[in-house]
Tab-separated table of C-alpha atoms in Angstrom:
chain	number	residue	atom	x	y	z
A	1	UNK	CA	1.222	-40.436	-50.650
A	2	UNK	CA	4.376	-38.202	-49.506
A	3	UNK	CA	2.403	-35.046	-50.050
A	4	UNK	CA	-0.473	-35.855	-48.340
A	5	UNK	CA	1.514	-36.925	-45.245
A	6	UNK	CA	3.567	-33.935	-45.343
A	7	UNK	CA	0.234	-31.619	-45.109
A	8	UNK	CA	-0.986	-33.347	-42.252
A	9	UNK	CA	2.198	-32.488	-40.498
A	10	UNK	CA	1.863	-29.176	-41.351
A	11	UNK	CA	-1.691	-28.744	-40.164
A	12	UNK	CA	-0.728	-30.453	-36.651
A	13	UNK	CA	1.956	-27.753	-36.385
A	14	UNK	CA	-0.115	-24.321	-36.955
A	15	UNK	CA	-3.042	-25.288	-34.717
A	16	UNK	CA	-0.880	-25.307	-31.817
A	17	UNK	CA	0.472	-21.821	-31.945
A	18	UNK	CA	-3.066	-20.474	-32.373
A	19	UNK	CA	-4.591	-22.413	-29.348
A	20	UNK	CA	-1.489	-20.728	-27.606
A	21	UNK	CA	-2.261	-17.018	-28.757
A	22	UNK	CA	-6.227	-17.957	-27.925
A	23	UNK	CA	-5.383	-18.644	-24.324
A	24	UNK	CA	-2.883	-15.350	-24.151
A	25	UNK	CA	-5.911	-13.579	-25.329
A	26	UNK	CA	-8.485	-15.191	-23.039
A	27	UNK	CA	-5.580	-15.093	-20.211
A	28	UNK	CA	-5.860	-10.829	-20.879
A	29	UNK	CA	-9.473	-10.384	-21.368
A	30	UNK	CA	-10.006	-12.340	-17.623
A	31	UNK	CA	-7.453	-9.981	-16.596
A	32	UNK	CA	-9.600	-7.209	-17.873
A	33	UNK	CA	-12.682	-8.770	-16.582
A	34	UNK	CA	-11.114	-8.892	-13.131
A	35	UNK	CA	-10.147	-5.088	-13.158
A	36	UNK	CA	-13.070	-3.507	-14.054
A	37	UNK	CA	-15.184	-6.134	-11.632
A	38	UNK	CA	-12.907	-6.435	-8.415
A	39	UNK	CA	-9.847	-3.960	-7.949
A	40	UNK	CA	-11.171	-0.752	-9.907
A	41	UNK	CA	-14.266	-0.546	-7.485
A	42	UNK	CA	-11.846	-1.472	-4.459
A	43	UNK	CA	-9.423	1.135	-5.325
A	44	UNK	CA	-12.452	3.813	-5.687
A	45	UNK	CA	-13.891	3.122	-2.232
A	46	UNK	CA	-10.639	3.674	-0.588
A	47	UNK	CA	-10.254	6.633	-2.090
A	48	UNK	CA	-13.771	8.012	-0.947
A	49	UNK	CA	-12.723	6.714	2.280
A	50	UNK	CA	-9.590	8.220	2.429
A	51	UNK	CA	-11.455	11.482	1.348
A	52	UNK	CA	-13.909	11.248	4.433
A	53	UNK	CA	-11.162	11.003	6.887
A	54	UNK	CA	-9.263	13.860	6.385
A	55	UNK	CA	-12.469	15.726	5.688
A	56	UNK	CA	-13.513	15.547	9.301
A	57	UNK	CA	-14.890	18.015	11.571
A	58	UNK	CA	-15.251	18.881	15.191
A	59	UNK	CA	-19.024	18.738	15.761
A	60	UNK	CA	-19.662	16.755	13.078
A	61	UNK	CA	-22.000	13.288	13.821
A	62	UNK	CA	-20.319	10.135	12.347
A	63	UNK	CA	-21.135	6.425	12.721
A	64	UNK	CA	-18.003	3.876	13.276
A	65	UNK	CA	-17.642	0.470	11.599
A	66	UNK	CA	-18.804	-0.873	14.530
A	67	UNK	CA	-21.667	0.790	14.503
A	68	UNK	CA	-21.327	3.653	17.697
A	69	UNK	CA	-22.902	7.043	16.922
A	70	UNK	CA	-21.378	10.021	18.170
A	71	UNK	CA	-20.314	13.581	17.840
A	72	UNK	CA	-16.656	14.476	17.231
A	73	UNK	CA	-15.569	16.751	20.005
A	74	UNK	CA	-11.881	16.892	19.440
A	75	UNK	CA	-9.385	15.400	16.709
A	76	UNK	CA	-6.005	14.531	16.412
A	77	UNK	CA	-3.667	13.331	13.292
A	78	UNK	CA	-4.429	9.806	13.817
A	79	UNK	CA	-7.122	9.940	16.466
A	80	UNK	CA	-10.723	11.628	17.109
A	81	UNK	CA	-12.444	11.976	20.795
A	82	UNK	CA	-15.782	10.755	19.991
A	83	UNK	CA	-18.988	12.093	22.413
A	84	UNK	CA	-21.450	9.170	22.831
A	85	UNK	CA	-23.594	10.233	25.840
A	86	UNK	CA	-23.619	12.788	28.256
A	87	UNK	CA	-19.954	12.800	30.106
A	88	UNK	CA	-19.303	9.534	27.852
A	89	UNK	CA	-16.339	10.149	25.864
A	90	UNK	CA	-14.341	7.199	23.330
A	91	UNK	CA	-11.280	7.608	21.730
A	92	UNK	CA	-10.731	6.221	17.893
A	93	UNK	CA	-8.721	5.642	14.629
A	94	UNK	CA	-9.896	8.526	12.251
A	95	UNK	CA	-9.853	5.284	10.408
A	96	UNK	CA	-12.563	3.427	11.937
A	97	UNK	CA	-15.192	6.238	10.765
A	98	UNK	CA	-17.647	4.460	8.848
A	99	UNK	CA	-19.659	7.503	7.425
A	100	UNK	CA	-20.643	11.397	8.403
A	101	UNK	CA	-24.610	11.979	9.054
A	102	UNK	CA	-26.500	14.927	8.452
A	103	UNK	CA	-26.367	17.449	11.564
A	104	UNK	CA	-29.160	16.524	13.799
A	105	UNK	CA	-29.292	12.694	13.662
A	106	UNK	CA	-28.454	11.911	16.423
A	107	UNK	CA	-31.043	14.276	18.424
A	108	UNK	CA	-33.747	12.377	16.183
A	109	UNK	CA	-32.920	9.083	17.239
């Protein structure tokens, strides 16, 4: 009767420290999950971003975040001059440059 009491005991111990390495292990695989899903993808479009930025041009036809189309007519380190219209001239954050469109775009639309 001692031994079979004993063994239970000793069962009840191990399964513990395996439920504990099970949730380290599913604790590092969400980890994982969350890194390749959330930040890696985050961390790439900054960096195209980033790349955009200090590739611009004067002349060349962007589009803001918010959406205004114009031409870049002068730039600065932090700043761009941005031609909208005809004598209609805005100045903004090289960082609020959404994207660069193809020369002529904005004589097509």
């Amino acid at each position: 009767m001692n031994f079979i009491s004993s063994a239970h005991a000793q069962a009840a111990g191990q399964a513990p420290q395996e439920a504990g390495i099970m949730q380290l292990v599913l604790m590092v695989g969400l980890f994982v999950m969350f890194y390749f899903i959330a930040i890696r993808p985050q961390r790439k479009r900054q960096k195209e971003h980033a790349e955009l930025v200090t590739n611009l041009a004067k002349g060349d036809e962007v589009i803001t975040t918010s959406g205004i189309l114009g031409k870049i007519s002068k730039l600065d380190d932090n700043y761009l001059i941005l031609q909208v219209a005809d004598n209609v001239e805005l100045k903004f954050q090289k960082s609020s440059i959404h994207a660069v469109l193809p020369k002529g775009t904005l004589k097509s639309i």
